[in-house]
């Protein structure tokens, strides 16, 4: 596994490999980060046979800006979302770029999107990556469990830097159910790669899981995630839960 963390939102991009096959899960955000990604992976001996995205939020979907020819595999729920909201990711990326004066060499095209059955698995170099449903943050999404590596790529859950965020189509109950679904995987994991924040060891992820259950049950803000930005997310969560 090789993980790149974006300078903005600490969005994670995870390369997984087995044998001479490799997948790139989610994406960094800034143009220079995307530009350097193919060379970094190649130097480290990783190939990008395909792209995967944990869910359909724009900040996780930019892999094709680094690998324009690659197909993008997503959960069936995410594929349905992308079809149902055509151009939404592009619009939100454009809004981010305009706000931060970011210029890109080319616009985002999602290209060929493959809908993957979840629960299910994808093959990679003689091994299997398990796909587990991960809804609640949004209404779509999946977590990826690579048993041979002890790596869990969980999407926007278990973040050391961001409290649980309920998007407009998110759900507190679904979020809690996803956390319980992830728990046995977290307990076996050597590394957990959250959608935002650096990779964390399984024991730390277990502690964050408990904090997040407490947050969603009692709205108790975790002591290390109380910045102004996290409080704003908290207010939006309360609004949505009402
Ligand atoms: Zn995200």
PDB file of C-alpha atoms and ligand atoms in Angstrom:
ATOM      1  CA  UNK A   1       0.000   0.000   0.000  1.00  0.00           C
ATOM      2  CA  UNK A   2       1.105   3.542  -0.690  1.00  0.00           C
ATOM      3  CA  UNK A   3      -0.907   6.518   0.536  1.00  0.00           C
ATOM      4  CA  UNK A   4      -0.802  10.110  -0.708  1.00  0.00           C
ATOM      5  CA  UNK A   5      -2.490  12.755   1.437  1.00  0.00           C
ATOM      6  CA  UNK A   6      -3.694  15.942  -0.246  1.00  0.00           C
ATOM      7  CA  UNK A   7      -2.640  19.307   1.196  1.00  0.00           C
ATOM      8  CA  UNK A   8      -6.305  20.310   1.246  1.00  0.00           C
ATOM      9  CA  UNK A   9      -8.867  18.484   3.396  1.00  0.00           C
ATOM     10  CA  UNK A  10      -6.139  15.822   3.913  1.00  0.00           C
ATOM     11  CA  UNK A  11      -8.013  13.733   1.348  1.00  0.00           C
ATOM     12  CA  UNK A  12      -6.406  10.283   1.018  1.00  0.00           C
ATOM     13  CA  UNK A  13      -5.423   8.533  -2.168  1.00  0.00           C
ATOM     14  CA  UNK A  14      -4.471   4.878  -1.620  1.00  0.00           C
ATOM     15  CA  UNK A  15      -2.592   2.682  -4.060  1.00  0.00           C
ATOM     16  CA  UNK A  16      -2.982  -1.038  -3.377  1.00  0.00           C
ATOM     17  CA  UNK A  17      -0.986  -3.701  -5.146  1.00  0.00           C
ATOM     18  CA  UNK A  18      -0.682  -7.451  -5.379  1.00  0.00           C
ATOM     19  CA  UNK A  19       1.623  -9.118  -7.869  1.00  0.00           C
ATOM     20  CA  UNK A  20       1.884  -6.790 -10.831  1.00  0.00           C
ATOM     21  CA  UNK A  21      -1.663  -5.458 -10.526  1.00  0.00           C
ATOM     22  CA  UNK A  22      -2.656  -2.311  -8.680  1.00  0.00           C
ATOM     23  CA  UNK A  23      -5.651  -0.100  -7.960  1.00  0.00           C
ATOM     24  CA  UNK A  24      -5.724   3.572  -7.040  1.00  0.00           C
ATOM     25  CA  UNK A  25      -8.504   4.359  -4.568  1.00  0.00           C
ATOM     26  CA  UNK A  26      -9.800   7.970  -4.375  1.00  0.00           C
ATOM     27  CA  UNK A  27      -7.609  10.933  -5.258  1.00  0.00           C
ATOM     28  CA  UNK A  28      -5.622  13.929  -4.096  1.00  0.00           C
ATOM     29  CA  UNK A  29      -7.043  17.325  -5.112  1.00  0.00           C
ATOM     30  CA  UNK A  30      -4.499  19.905  -6.271  1.00  0.00           C
ATOM     31  CA  UNK A  31      -3.267  19.762  -9.889  1.00  0.00           C
ATOM     32  CA  UNK A  32       0.405  19.342  -8.905  1.00  0.00           C
ATOM     33  CA  UNK A  33      -0.494  16.405  -6.624  1.00  0.00           C
ATOM     34  CA  UNK A  34      -2.427  14.705  -9.423  1.00  0.00           C
ATOM     35  CA  UNK A  35       0.302  15.422 -11.960  1.00  0.00           C
ATOM     36  CA  UNK A  36       3.072  13.807  -9.928  1.00  0.00           C
ATOM     37  CA  UNK A  37       1.024  10.755  -8.893  1.00  0.00           C
ATOM     38  CA  UNK A  38       1.729   8.457 -11.903  1.00  0.00           C
ATOM     39  CA  UNK A  39       5.504   8.981 -11.579  1.00  0.00           C
ATOM     40  CA  UNK A  40       5.467   8.465  -7.791  1.00  0.00           C
ATOM     41  CA  UNK A  41       3.570   5.190  -8.160  1.00  0.00           C
ATOM     42  CA  UNK A  42       5.778   3.994 -10.996  1.00  0.00           C
ATOM     43  CA  UNK A  43       8.973   4.711  -9.060  1.00  0.00           C
ATOM     44  CA  UNK A  44       7.582   2.776  -6.104  1.00  0.00           C
ATOM     45  CA  UNK A  45       6.755  -0.186  -8.359  1.00  0.00           C
ATOM     46  CA  UNK A  46       2.985   0.267  -8.286  1.00  0.00           C
ATOM     47  CA  UNK A  47       0.876  -0.049 -11.413  1.00  0.00           C
ATOM     48  CA  UNK A  48      -2.555   1.502 -11.835  1.00  0.00           C
ATOM     49  CA  UNK A  49      -4.646  -1.169 -13.545  1.00  0.00           C
ATOM     50  CA  UNK A  50      -7.782   0.685 -12.547  1.00  0.00           C
ATOM     51  CA  UNK A  51      -9.304   3.399 -10.387  1.00  0.00           C
ATOM     52  CA  UNK A  52     -11.746   2.936  -7.528  1.00  0.00           C
ATOM     53  CA  UNK A  53     -13.668   5.524  -5.509  1.00  0.00           C
ATOM     54  CA  UNK A  54     -15.108   4.959  -2.050  1.00  0.00           C
ATOM     55  CA  UNK A  55     -18.083   7.262  -2.714  1.00  0.00           C
ATOM     56  CA  UNK A  56     -19.382   9.910  -5.080  1.00  0.00           C
ATOM     57  CA  UNK A  57     -18.267  13.145  -3.396  1.00  0.00           C
ATOM     58  CA  UNK A  58     -16.235  15.257  -5.849  1.00  0.00           C
ATOM     59  CA  UNK A  59     -13.096  15.386  -3.709  1.00  0.00           C
ATOM     60  CA  UNK A  60     -12.643  11.601  -4.044  1.00  0.00           C
ATOM     61  CA  UNK A  61     -13.343  11.336  -7.778  1.00  0.00           C
ATOM     62  CA  UNK A  62     -10.381  13.074  -9.403  1.00  0.00           C
ATOM     63  CA  UNK A  63      -8.284   9.978 -10.250  1.00  0.00           C
ATOM     64  CA  UNK A  64      -8.922  10.326 -13.963  1.00  0.00           C
ATOM     65  CA  UNK A  65      -7.139  13.673 -13.981  1.00  0.00           C
ATOM     66  CA  UNK A  66      -3.990  11.644 -13.155  1.00  0.00           C
ATOM     67  CA  UNK A  67      -4.851   8.532 -15.180  1.00  0.00           C
ATOM     68  CA  UNK A  68      -7.036   9.719 -18.068  1.00  0.00           C
ATOM     69  CA  UNK A  69      -7.309   6.309 -19.727  1.00  0.00           C
ATOM     70  CA  UNK A  70      -8.299   4.293 -16.671  1.00  0.00           C
ATOM     71  CA  UNK A  71     -11.785   2.991 -15.900  1.00  0.00           C
ATOM     72  CA  UNK A  72     -13.353   4.028 -12.594  1.00  0.00           C
ATOM     73  CA  UNK A  73     -14.970   1.340 -10.438  1.00  0.00           C
ATOM     74  CA  UNK A  74     -17.540   2.417  -7.856  1.00  0.00           C
ATOM     75  CA  UNK A  75     -20.276   0.800  -5.766  1.00  0.00           C
ATOM     76  CA  UNK A  76     -23.593   0.331  -7.552  1.00  0.00           C
ATOM     77  CA  UNK A  77     -25.049   2.928  -5.180  1.00  0.00           C
ATOM     78  CA  UNK A  78     -22.396   5.438  -6.247  1.00  0.00           C
ATOM     79  CA  UNK A  79     -22.865   4.640  -9.947  1.00  0.00           C
ATOM     80  CA  UNK A  80     -26.607   5.322  -9.529  1.00  0.00           C
ATOM     81  CA  UNK A  81     -25.822   8.610  -7.786  1.00  0.00           C
ATOM     82  CA  UNK A  82     -23.418   9.712 -10.538  1.00  0.00           C
ATOM     83  CA  UNK A  83     -26.011   8.854 -13.195  1.00  0.00           C
ATOM     84  CA  UNK A  84     -28.786  10.570 -11.235  1.00  0.00           C
ATOM     85  CA  UNK A  85     -26.799  13.795 -10.713  1.00  0.00           C
ATOM     86  CA  UNK A  86     -24.924  14.207 -14.004  1.00  0.00           C
ATOM     87  CA  UNK A  87     -22.240  16.908 -13.834  1.00  0.00           C
ATOM     88  CA  UNK A  88     -22.580  17.440 -10.060  1.00  0.00           C
ATOM     89  CA  UNK A  89     -18.971  16.435  -9.295  1.00  0.00           C
ATOM     90  CA  UNK A  90     -17.693  18.679 -12.087  1.00  0.00           C
ATOM     91  CA  UNK A  91     -19.758  21.629 -10.812  1.00  0.00           C
ATOM     92  CA  UNK A  92     -18.517  21.223  -7.252  1.00  0.00           C
ATOM     93  CA  UNK A  93     -14.907  20.859  -8.402  1.00  0.00           C
ATOM     94  CA  UNK A  94     -15.317  24.047 -10.465  1.00  0.00           C
ATOM     95  CA  UNK A  95     -16.762  25.902  -7.458  1.00  0.00           C
ATOM     96  CA  UNK A  96     -13.790  24.813  -5.306  1.00  0.00           C
ATOM     97  CA  UNK A  97     -11.308  25.826  -8.015  1.00  0.00           C
ATOM     98  CA  UNK A  98     -12.937  29.235  -8.467  1.00  0.00           C
ATOM     99  CA  UNK A  99     -12.993  29.919  -4.743  1.00  0.00           C
ATOM    100  CA  UNK A 100      -9.298  29.031  -4.350  1.00  0.00           C
ATOM    101  CA  UNK A 101      -8.067  30.378  -7.730  1.00  0.00           C
ATOM    102  CA  UNK A 102      -6.947  26.912  -8.803  1.00  0.00           C
ATOM    103  CA  UNK A 103      -6.242  26.386 -12.498  1.00  0.00           C
ATOM    104  CA  UNK A 104      -6.322  22.933 -14.085  1.00  0.00           C
ATOM    105  CA  UNK A 105      -4.879  21.765 -17.382  1.00  0.00           C
ATOM    106  CA  UNK A 106      -8.098  19.910 -18.271  1.00  0.00           C
ATOM    107  CA  UNK A 107     -11.676  19.509 -17.072  1.00  0.00           C
ATOM    108  CA  UNK A 108     -12.796  16.391 -15.192  1.00  0.00           C
ATOM    109  CA  UNK A 109     -14.349  13.591 -17.183  1.00  0.00           C
ATOM    110  CA  UNK A 110     -15.374  10.494 -15.253  1.00  0.00           C
ATOM    111  CA  UNK A 111     -15.146   8.374 -18.409  1.00  0.00           C
ATOM    112  CA  UNK A 112     -16.176   4.768 -18.160  1.00  0.00           C
ATOM    113  CA  UNK A 113     -17.787   4.152 -14.763  1.00  0.00           C
ATOM    114  CA  UNK A 114     -18.119   0.499 -13.712  1.00  0.00           C
ATOM    115  CA  UNK A 115     -20.801  -0.317 -11.158  1.00  0.00           C
ATOM    116  CA  UNK A 116     -19.512  -2.928  -8.699  1.00  0.00           C
ATOM    117  CA  UNK A 117     -21.888  -5.115  -6.667  1.00  0.00           C
ATOM    118  CA  UNK A 118     -21.476  -4.379  -2.932  1.00  0.00           C
ATOM    119  CA  UNK A 119     -21.079  -6.489  -0.868  1.00  0.00           C
ATOM    120  CA  UNK A 120     -18.722  -8.133  -3.306  1.00  0.00           C
ATOM    121  CA  UNK A 121     -15.080  -8.191  -4.263  1.00  0.00           C
ATOM    122  CA  UNK A 122     -12.595  -7.254  -6.951  1.00  0.00           C
ATOM    123  CA  UNK A 123      -9.636  -9.401  -7.968  1.00  0.00           C
ATOM    124  CA  UNK A 124      -6.132  -8.027  -7.819  1.00  0.00           C
ATOM    125  CA  UNK A 125      -3.016 -10.047  -8.675  1.00  0.00           C
ATOM    126  CA  UNK A 126      -4.277 -13.358  -7.251  1.00  0.00           C
ATOM    127  CA  UNK A 127      -5.846 -11.724  -4.187  1.00  0.00           C
ATOM    128  CA  UNK A 128      -9.261 -10.251  -3.453  1.00  0.00           C
ATOM    129  CA  UNK A 129     -10.303  -6.841  -2.199  1.00  0.00           C
ATOM    130  CA  UNK A 130     -13.581  -7.158  -0.283  1.00  0.00           C
ATOM    131  CA  UNK A 131     -16.161  -4.426  -0.860  1.00  0.00           C
ATOM    132  CA  UNK A 132     -18.428  -3.570   2.078  1.00  0.00           C
ATOM    133  CA  UNK A 133     -21.384  -1.160   2.058  1.00  0.00           C
ATOM    134  CA  UNK A 134     -20.506   2.166   3.693  1.00  0.00           C
ATOM    135  CA  UNK A 135     -23.447   4.554   3.669  1.00  0.00           C
ATOM    136  CA  UNK A 136     -24.442   7.166   6.231  1.00  0.00           C
ATOM    137  CA  UNK A 137     -21.954   9.952   5.432  1.00  0.00           C
ATOM    138  CA  UNK A 138     -23.721   9.971   2.062  1.00  0.00           C
ATOM    139  CA  UNK A 139     -26.400   7.590   0.763  1.00  0.00           C
ATOM    140  CA  UNK A 140     -23.807   5.745  -1.361  1.00  0.00           C
ATOM    141  CA  UNK A 141     -20.389   4.215  -0.938  1.00  0.00           C
ATOM    142  CA  UNK A 142     -18.181   1.307  -0.011  1.00  0.00           C
ATOM    143  CA  UNK A 143     -15.260   0.402   2.211  1.00  0.00           C
ATOM    144  CA  UNK A 144     -12.421  -1.718   0.835  1.00  0.00           C
ATOM    145  CA  UNK A 145     -10.773  -4.451   2.885  1.00  0.00           C
ATOM    146  CA  UNK A 146      -7.500  -5.920   1.604  1.00  0.00           C
ATOM    147  CA  UNK A 147      -7.035  -8.956   3.905  1.00  0.00           C
ATOM    148  CA  UNK A 148      -3.556  -9.938   2.630  1.00  0.00           C
ATOM    149  CA  UNK A 149      -2.246  -6.492   3.524  1.00  0.00           C
ATOM    150  CA  UNK A 150      -4.382  -5.894   6.624  1.00  0.00           C
ATOM    151  CA  UNK A 151      -5.519  -2.611   5.085  1.00  0.00           C
ATOM    152  CA  UNK A 152      -8.965  -1.050   5.383  1.00  0.00           C
ATOM    153  CA  UNK A 153      -9.760   1.883   3.085  1.00  0.00           C
ATOM    154  CA  UNK A 154     -12.978   3.095   4.624  1.00  0.00           C
ATOM    155  CA  UNK A 155     -14.028   6.307   2.855  1.00  0.00           C
ATOM    156  CA  UNK A 156     -15.366   9.162   4.980  1.00  0.00           C
ATOM    157  CA  UNK A 157     -15.457   7.304   8.315  1.00  0.00           C
ATOM    158  CA  UNK A 158     -12.949   6.976  11.190  1.00  0.00           C
ATOM    159  CA  UNK A 159     -11.172  10.229  10.392  1.00  0.00           C
ATOM    160  CA  UNK A 160      -8.667  11.532  12.950  1.00  0.00           C
ATOM    161  CA  UNK A 161      -9.235  15.091  11.643  1.00  0.00           C
ATOM    162  CA  UNK A 162     -12.968  15.284  10.834  1.00  0.00           C
ATOM    163  CA  UNK A 163     -15.994  14.431  12.940  1.00  0.00           C
ATOM    164  CA  UNK A 164     -18.671  12.236  11.327  1.00  0.00           C
ATOM    165  CA  UNK A 165     -20.299  14.398   8.657  1.00  0.00           C
ATOM    166  CA  UNK A 166     -23.891  13.870   7.588  1.00  0.00           C
ATOM    167  CA  UNK A 167     -24.225  15.050   3.981  1.00  0.00           C
ATOM    168  CA  UNK A 168     -27.660  16.155   2.686  1.00  0.00           C
ATOM    169  CA  UNK A 169     -28.453  12.513   1.856  1.00  0.00           C
ATOM    170  CA  UNK A 170     -26.580  11.098   4.813  1.00  0.00           C
ATOM    171  CA  UNK A 171     -28.218   9.384   7.763  1.00  0.00           C
ATOM    172  CA  UNK A 172     -27.272   9.111  11.402  1.00  0.00           C
ATOM    173  CA  UNK A 173     -28.729   5.590  11.701  1.00  0.00           C
ATOM    174  CA  UNK A 174     -26.990   4.402   8.534  1.00  0.00           C
ATOM    175  CA  UNK A 175     -23.730   5.992   9.708  1.00  0.00           C
ATOM    176  CA  UNK A 176     -23.921   4.135  13.027  1.00  0.00           C
ATOM    177  CA  UNK A 177     -24.745   0.869  11.204  1.00  0.00           C
ATOM    178  CA  UNK A 178     -21.704   1.360   8.954  1.00  0.00           C
ATOM    179  CA  UNK A 179     -19.461   1.920  11.974  1.00  0.00           C
ATOM    180  CA  UNK A 180     -20.675  -1.385  13.469  1.00  0.00           C
ATOM    181  CA  UNK A 181     -20.132  -3.102  10.105  1.00  0.00           C
ATOM    182  CA  UNK A 182     -16.573  -1.763  10.009  1.00  0.00           C
ATOM    183  CA  UNK A 183     -15.784  -2.685  13.620  1.00  0.00           C
ATOM    184  CA  UNK A 184     -14.680  -6.327  13.026  1.00  0.00           C
ATOM    185  CA  UNK A 185     -12.515  -5.201  10.102  1.00  0.00           C
ATOM    186  CA  UNK A 186     -10.950  -2.404  12.160  1.00  0.00           C
ATOM    187  CA  UNK A 187     -10.139  -4.942  14.884  1.00  0.00           C
ATOM    188  CA  UNK A 188      -8.167  -7.046  12.380  1.00  0.00           C
ATOM    189  CA  UNK A 189      -6.626  -4.134  10.497  1.00  0.00           C
ATOM    190  CA  UNK A 190      -2.960  -3.191  10.635  1.00  0.00           C
ATOM    191  CA  UNK A 191      -3.719   0.083   8.888  1.00  0.00           C
ATOM    192  CA  UNK A 192      -6.911   2.021   8.375  1.00  0.00           C
ATOM    193  CA  UNK A 193      -6.942   4.678   5.651  1.00  0.00           C
ATOM    194  CA  UNK A 194      -9.663   7.237   6.359  1.00  0.00           C
ATOM    195  CA  UNK A 195     -11.002   9.452   3.572  1.00  0.00           C
ATOM    196  CA  UNK A 196      -9.521  12.487   5.353  1.00  0.00           C
ATOM    197  CA  UNK A 197      -6.390  12.385   7.511  1.00  0.00           C
ATOM    198  CA  UNK A 198      -3.241  10.277   7.606  1.00  0.00           C
ATOM    199  CA  UNK A 199      -3.289   6.477   7.805  1.00  0.00           C
ATOM    200  CA  UNK A 200      -3.853   5.242  11.344  1.00  0.00           C
ATOM    201  CA  UNK A 201      -3.083   1.942  13.045  1.00  0.00           C
ATOM    202  CA  UNK A 202      -5.959  -0.389  13.861  1.00  0.00           C
ATOM    203  CA  UNK A 203      -5.876   0.316  17.602  1.00  0.00           C
ATOM    204  CA  UNK A 204      -6.158   4.079  17.058  1.00  0.00           C
ATOM    205  CA  UNK A 205      -8.967   3.522  14.546  1.00  0.00           C
ATOM    206  CA  UNK A 206     -10.851   1.453  17.168  1.00  0.00           C
ATOM    207  CA  UNK A 207     -10.625   4.372  19.593  1.00  0.00           C
ATOM    208  CA  UNK A 208     -11.891   6.795  16.934  1.00  0.00           C
ATOM    209  CA  UNK A 209     -14.719   4.386  16.115  1.00  0.00           C
ATOM    210  CA  UNK A 210     -15.858   4.486  19.752  1.00  0.00           C
ATOM    211  CA  UNK A 211     -15.598   8.297  19.810  1.00  0.00           C
ATOM    212  CA  UNK A 212     -17.657   8.519  16.627  1.00  0.00           C
ATOM    213  CA  UNK A 213     -20.365   6.210  17.995  1.00  0.00           C
ATOM    214  CA  UNK A 214     -20.492   8.435  21.092  1.00  0.00           C
ATOM    215  CA  UNK A 215     -20.655  11.565  18.938  1.00  0.00           C
ATOM    216  CA  UNK A 216     -23.554  10.261  16.849  1.00  0.00           C
ATOM    217  CA  UNK A 217     -25.387   8.886  19.885  1.00  0.00           C
ATOM    218  CA  UNK A 218     -25.000  11.881  22.240  1.00  0.00           C
ATOM    219  CA  UNK A 219     -23.597  14.645  19.985  1.00  0.00           C
ATOM    220  CA  UNK A 220     -20.511  14.676  22.236  1.00  0.00           C
ATOM    221  CA  UNK A 221     -17.731  16.398  20.247  1.00  0.00           C
ATOM    222  CA  UNK A 222     -14.436  14.449  20.478  1.00  0.00           C
ATOM    223  CA  UNK A 223     -11.819  16.442  22.406  1.00  0.00           C
ATOM    224  CA  UNK A 224      -9.290  16.449  19.536  1.00  0.00           C
ATOM    225  CA  UNK A 225     -11.810  17.462  16.841  1.00  0.00           C
ATOM    226  CA  UNK A 226     -13.308  20.720  18.109  1.00  0.00           C
ATOM    227  CA  UNK A 227     -11.904  23.394  15.797  1.00  0.00           C
ATOM    228  CA  UNK A 228     -14.154  26.064  14.284  1.00  0.00           C
ATOM    229  CA  UNK A 229     -14.434  23.975  11.107  1.00  0.00           C
ATOM    230  CA  UNK A 230     -15.507  20.895  13.096  1.00  0.00           C
ATOM    231  CA  UNK A 231     -18.039  22.929  15.071  1.00  0.00           C
ATOM    232  CA  UNK A 232     -19.515  24.161  11.785  1.00  0.00           C
ATOM    233  CA  UNK A 233     -19.875  20.548  10.606  1.00  0.00           C
ATOM    234  CA  UNK A 234     -21.442  19.748  13.985  1.00  0.00           C
ATOM    235  CA  UNK A 235     -24.042  22.535  13.574  1.00  0.00           C
ATOM    236  CA  UNK A 236     -24.898  21.288  10.073  1.00  0.00           C
ATOM    237  CA  UNK A 237     -25.235  17.731  11.433  1.00  0.00           C
ATOM    238  CA  UNK A 238     -27.671  18.896  14.126  1.00  0.00           C
ATOM    239  CA  UNK A 239     -29.684  20.731  11.491  1.00  0.00           C
ATOM    240  CA  UNK A 240     -29.888  17.591   9.318  1.00  0.00           C
ATOM    241  CA  UNK A 241     -30.710  15.318  12.240  1.00  0.00           C
ATOM    242  CA  UNK A 242     -33.678  17.610  13.009  1.00  0.00           C
TER     243      UNK A 242
HETATM  244 ZN1  LIG B   1     -14.701  13.428   1.604  1.00  0.00          ZN
END
